[in-house]
Short mmCIF file of C-alpha atoms and ligand atoms in Angstrom, two decimals:
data_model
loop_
_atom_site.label_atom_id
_atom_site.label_comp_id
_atom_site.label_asym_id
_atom_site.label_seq_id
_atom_site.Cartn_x
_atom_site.Cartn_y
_atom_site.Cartn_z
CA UNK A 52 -5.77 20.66 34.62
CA UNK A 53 -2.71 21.91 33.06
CA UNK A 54 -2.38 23.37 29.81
CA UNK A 55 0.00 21.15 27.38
CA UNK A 56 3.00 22.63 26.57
CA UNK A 57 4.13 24.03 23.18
CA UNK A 58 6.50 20.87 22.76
CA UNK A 59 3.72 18.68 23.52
CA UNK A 60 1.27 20.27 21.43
CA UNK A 61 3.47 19.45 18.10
CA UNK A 62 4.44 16.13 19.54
CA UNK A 63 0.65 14.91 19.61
CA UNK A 64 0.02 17.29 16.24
CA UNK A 65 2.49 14.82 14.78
CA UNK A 66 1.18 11.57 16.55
CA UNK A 67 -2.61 12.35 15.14
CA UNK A 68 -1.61 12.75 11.70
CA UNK A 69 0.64 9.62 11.67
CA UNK A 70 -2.62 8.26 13.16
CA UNK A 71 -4.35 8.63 10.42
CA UNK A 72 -2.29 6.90 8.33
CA UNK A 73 -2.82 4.23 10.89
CA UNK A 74 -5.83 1.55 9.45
CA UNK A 75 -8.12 0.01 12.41
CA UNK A 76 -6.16 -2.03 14.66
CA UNK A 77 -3.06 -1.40 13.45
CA UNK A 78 0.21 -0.58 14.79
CA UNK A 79 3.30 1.16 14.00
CA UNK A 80 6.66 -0.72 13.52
CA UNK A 81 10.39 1.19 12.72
CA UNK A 82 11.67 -2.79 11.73
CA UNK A 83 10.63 -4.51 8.83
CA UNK A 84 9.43 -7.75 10.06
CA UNK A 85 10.05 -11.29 7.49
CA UNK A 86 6.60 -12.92 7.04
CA UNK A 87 7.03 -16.02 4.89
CA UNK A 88 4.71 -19.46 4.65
CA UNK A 89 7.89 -21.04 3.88
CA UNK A 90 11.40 -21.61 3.47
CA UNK A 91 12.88 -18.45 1.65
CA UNK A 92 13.75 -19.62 -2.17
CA UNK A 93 17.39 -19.93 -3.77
CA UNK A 94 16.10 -17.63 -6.69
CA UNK A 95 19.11 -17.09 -8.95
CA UNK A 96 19.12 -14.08 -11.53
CA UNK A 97 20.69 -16.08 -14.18
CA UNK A 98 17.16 -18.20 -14.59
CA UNK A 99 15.10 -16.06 -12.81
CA UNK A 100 12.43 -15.44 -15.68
CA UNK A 101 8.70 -13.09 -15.12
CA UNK A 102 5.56 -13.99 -16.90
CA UNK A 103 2.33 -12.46 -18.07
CA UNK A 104 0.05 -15.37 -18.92
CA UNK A 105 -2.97 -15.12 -20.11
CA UNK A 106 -4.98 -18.50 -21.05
CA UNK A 107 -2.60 -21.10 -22.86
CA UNK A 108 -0.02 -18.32 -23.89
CA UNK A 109 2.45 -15.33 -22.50
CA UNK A 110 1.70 -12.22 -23.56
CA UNK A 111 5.51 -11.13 -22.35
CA UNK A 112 8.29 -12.89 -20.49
CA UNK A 113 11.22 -10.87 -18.99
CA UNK A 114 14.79 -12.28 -18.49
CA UNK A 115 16.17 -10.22 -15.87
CA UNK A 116 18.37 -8.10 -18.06
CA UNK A 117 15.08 -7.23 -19.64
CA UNK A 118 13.03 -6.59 -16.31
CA UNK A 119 15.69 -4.73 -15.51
CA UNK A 120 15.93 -2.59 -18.72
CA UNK A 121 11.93 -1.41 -17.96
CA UNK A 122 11.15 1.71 -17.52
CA UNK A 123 11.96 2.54 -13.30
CA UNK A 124 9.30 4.08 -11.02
CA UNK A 125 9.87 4.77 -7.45
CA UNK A 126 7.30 4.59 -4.84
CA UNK A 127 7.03 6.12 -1.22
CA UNK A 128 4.49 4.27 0.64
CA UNK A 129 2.95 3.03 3.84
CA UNK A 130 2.72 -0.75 4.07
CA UNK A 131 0.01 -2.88 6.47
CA UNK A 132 0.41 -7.01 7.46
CA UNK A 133 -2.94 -8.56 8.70
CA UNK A 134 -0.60 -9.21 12.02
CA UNK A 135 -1.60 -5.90 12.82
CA UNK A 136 1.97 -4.18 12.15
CA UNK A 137 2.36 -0.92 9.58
CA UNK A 138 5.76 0.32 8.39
CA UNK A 139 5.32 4.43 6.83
CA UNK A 140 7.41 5.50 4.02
CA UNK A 141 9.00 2.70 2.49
CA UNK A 142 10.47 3.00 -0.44
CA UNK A 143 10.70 1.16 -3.68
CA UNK A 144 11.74 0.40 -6.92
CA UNK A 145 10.84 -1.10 -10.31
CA UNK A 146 8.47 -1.63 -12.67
CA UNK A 147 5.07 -0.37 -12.95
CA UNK A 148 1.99 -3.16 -13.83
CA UNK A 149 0.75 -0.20 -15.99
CA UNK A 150 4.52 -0.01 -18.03
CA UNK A 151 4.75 -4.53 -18.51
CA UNK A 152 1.12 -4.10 -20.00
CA UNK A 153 2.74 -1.20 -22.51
CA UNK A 154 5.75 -3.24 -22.65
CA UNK A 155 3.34 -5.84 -24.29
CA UNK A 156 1.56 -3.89 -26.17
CA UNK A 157 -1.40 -3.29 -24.24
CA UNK A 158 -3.03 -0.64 -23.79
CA UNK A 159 -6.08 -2.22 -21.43
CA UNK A 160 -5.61 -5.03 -19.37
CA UNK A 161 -7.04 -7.98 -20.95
CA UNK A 162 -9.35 -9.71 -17.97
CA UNK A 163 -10.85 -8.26 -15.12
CA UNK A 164 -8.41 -10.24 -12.04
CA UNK A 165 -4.75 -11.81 -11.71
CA UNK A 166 -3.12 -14.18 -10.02
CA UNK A 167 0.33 -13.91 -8.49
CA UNK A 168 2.59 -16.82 -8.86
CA UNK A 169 5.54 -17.20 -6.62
CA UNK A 170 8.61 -19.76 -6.25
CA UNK A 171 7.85 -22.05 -3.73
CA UNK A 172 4.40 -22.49 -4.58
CA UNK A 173 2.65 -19.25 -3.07
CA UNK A 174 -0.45 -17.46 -4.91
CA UNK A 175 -2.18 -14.19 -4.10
CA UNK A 176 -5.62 -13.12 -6.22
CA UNK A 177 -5.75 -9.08 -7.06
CA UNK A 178 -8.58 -7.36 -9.12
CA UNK A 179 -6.23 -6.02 -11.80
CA UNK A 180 -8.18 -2.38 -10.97
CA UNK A 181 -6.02 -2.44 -8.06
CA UNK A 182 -2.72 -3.28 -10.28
CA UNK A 183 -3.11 -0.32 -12.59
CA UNK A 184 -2.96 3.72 -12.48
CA UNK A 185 0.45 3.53 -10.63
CA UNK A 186 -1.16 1.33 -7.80
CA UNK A 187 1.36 -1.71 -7.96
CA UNK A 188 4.64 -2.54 -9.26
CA UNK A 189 7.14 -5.51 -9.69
CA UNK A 190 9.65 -4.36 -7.16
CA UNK A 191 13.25 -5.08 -7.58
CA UNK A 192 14.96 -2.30 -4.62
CA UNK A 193 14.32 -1.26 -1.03
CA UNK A 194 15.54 2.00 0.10
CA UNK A 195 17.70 1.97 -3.13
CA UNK A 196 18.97 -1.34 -2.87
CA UNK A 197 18.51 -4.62 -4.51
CA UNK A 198 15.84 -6.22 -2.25
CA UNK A 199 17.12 -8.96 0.27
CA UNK A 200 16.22 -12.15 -0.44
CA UNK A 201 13.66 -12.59 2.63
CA UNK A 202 12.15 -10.24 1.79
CA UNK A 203 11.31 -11.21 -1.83
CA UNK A 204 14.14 -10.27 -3.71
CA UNK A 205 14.98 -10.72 -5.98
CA UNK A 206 11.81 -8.98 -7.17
CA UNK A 207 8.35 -8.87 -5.52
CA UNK A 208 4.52 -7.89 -5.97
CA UNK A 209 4.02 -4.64 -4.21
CA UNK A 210 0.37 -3.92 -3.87
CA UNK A 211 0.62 -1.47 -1.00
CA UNK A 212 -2.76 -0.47 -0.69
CA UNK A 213 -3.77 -3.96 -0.21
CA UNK A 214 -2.96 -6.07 3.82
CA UNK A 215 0.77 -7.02 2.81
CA UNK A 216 0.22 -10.78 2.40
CA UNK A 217 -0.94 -9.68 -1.81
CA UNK A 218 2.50 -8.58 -1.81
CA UNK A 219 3.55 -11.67 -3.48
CA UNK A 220 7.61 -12.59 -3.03
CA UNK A 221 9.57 -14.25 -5.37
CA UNK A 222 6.65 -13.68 -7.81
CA UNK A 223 7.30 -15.25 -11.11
CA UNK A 224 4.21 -15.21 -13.19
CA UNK A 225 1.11 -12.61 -13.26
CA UNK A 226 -1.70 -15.05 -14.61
CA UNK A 227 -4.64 -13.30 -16.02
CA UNK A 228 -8.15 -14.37 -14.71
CA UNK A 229 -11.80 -13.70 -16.33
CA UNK A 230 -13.34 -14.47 -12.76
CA UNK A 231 -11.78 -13.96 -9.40
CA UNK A 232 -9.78 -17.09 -8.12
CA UNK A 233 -8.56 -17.27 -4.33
CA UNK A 234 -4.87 -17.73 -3.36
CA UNK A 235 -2.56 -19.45 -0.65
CA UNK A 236 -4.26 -17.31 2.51
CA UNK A 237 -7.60 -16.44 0.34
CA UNK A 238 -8.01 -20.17 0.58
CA UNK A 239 -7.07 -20.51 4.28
CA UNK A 240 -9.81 -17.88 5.78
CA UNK A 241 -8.41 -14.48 4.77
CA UNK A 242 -10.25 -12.03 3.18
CA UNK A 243 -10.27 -12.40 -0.44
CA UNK A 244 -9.46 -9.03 -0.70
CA UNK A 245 -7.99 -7.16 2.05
CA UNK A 246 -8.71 -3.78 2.46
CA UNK A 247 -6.74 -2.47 5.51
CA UNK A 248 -9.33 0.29 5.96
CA UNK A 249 -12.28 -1.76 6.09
CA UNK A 250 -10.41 -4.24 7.64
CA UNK A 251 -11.17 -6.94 5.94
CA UNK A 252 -8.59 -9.84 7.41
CA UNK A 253 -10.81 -12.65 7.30
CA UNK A 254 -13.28 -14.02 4.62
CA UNK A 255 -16.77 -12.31 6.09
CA UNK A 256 -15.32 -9.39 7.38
N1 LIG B 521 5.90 -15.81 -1.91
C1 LIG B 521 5.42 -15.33 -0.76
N2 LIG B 521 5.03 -14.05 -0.71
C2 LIG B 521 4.55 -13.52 0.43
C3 LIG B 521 4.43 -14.31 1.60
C4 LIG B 521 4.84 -15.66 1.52
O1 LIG B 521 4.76 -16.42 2.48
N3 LIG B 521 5.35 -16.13 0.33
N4 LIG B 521 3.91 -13.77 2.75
C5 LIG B 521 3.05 -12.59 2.59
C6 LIG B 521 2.76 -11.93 3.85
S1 LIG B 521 1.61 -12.64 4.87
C7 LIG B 521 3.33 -10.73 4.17
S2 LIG B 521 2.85 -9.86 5.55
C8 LIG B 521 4.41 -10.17 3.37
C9 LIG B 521 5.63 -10.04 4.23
O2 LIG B 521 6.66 -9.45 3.51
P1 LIG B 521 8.04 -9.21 4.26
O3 LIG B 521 8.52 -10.55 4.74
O4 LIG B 521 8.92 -8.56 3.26
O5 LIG B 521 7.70 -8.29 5.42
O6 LIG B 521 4.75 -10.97 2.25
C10 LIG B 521 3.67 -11.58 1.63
N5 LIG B 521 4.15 -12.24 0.44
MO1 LIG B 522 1.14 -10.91 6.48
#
């Protein structure tokens, strides 16, 4: 059998360690595919407004002036959709979870899981240990510009680590939860929550 070649030998060098970036059953994707349950929302700035609830009461609400005065954090990071695609090295921008819990004051989140509430009705359920230590942000720019409206702009959820679908668009309101509540898919048969590397896509996997 013949030897591979030099070239060949960096090509598949390069192939195994974007493999392993790669969770089970996955595969890679250059485009950025639009995944929405719905139509996408007519989300103006002017009364575009973000929540932290928690019980009866906000702890914070953001105009978007505000939001947008936040401190900025920028994230490089791979992103997985339970339909199997995975886009590496995507880039965002905006707020940390960890800076609108300082922004309120806080300096431990107050209950244990969140809920994501979107325009248009959608709802994703995250343990808030998977919000904080850098882990998820309020995104407001892709690849350093404001983020297109299909794709949840004007600001989204990004919970990379997480299957995509916790990446809430259009997300309005982070609700916090004493006890673990299921979403729009959670409630439909997926996981409730969606480790690409265990590969948990449905509820039992
Ligand atoms: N509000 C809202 N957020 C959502 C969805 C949705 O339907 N509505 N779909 C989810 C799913 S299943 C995926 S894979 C990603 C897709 O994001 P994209 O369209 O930017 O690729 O958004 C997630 N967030
Ligand atoms: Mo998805």
């Amino acid at each position: 059998m013949d030897e591979p070649s030099a070239p060949r030998g960096f090509r598949s060098r390069r192939q195994t360690s974007e493999n392993n970036r790669l969770p089970p059953g996955q595969y890679l994707t250059t485009d950025f595919p639009i995944l929405s349950a719905g139509p996408t929302p007519d989300v103006r700035v002017a009364d575009w407004k973000l929540g932290l609830q928690l019980g009866g009461s906000l702890l914070g609400v953001w105009t978007w002036d505000e939001f947008e005065a936040l401190p900025q954090t920028t994230i490089k990071t791979d992103i997985h959709c339970v339909t199997k695609w995975t886009k590496l090295d995507t880039s965002w921008q905006g707020v940390t979870f960890d800076d609108l819990l300082k922004a309120v004051g806080l300096e431990e989140p107050p209950e244990a899981y969140v809920m994501a509430h979107c325009d248009g009705g959608y709802t994703t359920n995250v343990p808030v240990a998977d919000l904080i230590g850098g882990k998820a942000m309020i995104a407001s720019r892709y690849d350093g510009l404001p983020l297109a409206p299909a794709h949840g702009g004007p600001a989204r959820l990004l919970v990379p680590h997480l299957y995509f679908w916790k990446s809430a668009k259009w997300v309005r309101r982070l609700r916090f939860m004493a006890e673990d509540d299921r979403g729009f898919w959670e409630s439909r048969g997926y996981h409730s929550y969606g480790d690409p590397w265990k590969e948990q896509r449905y509820d039992g996997d």
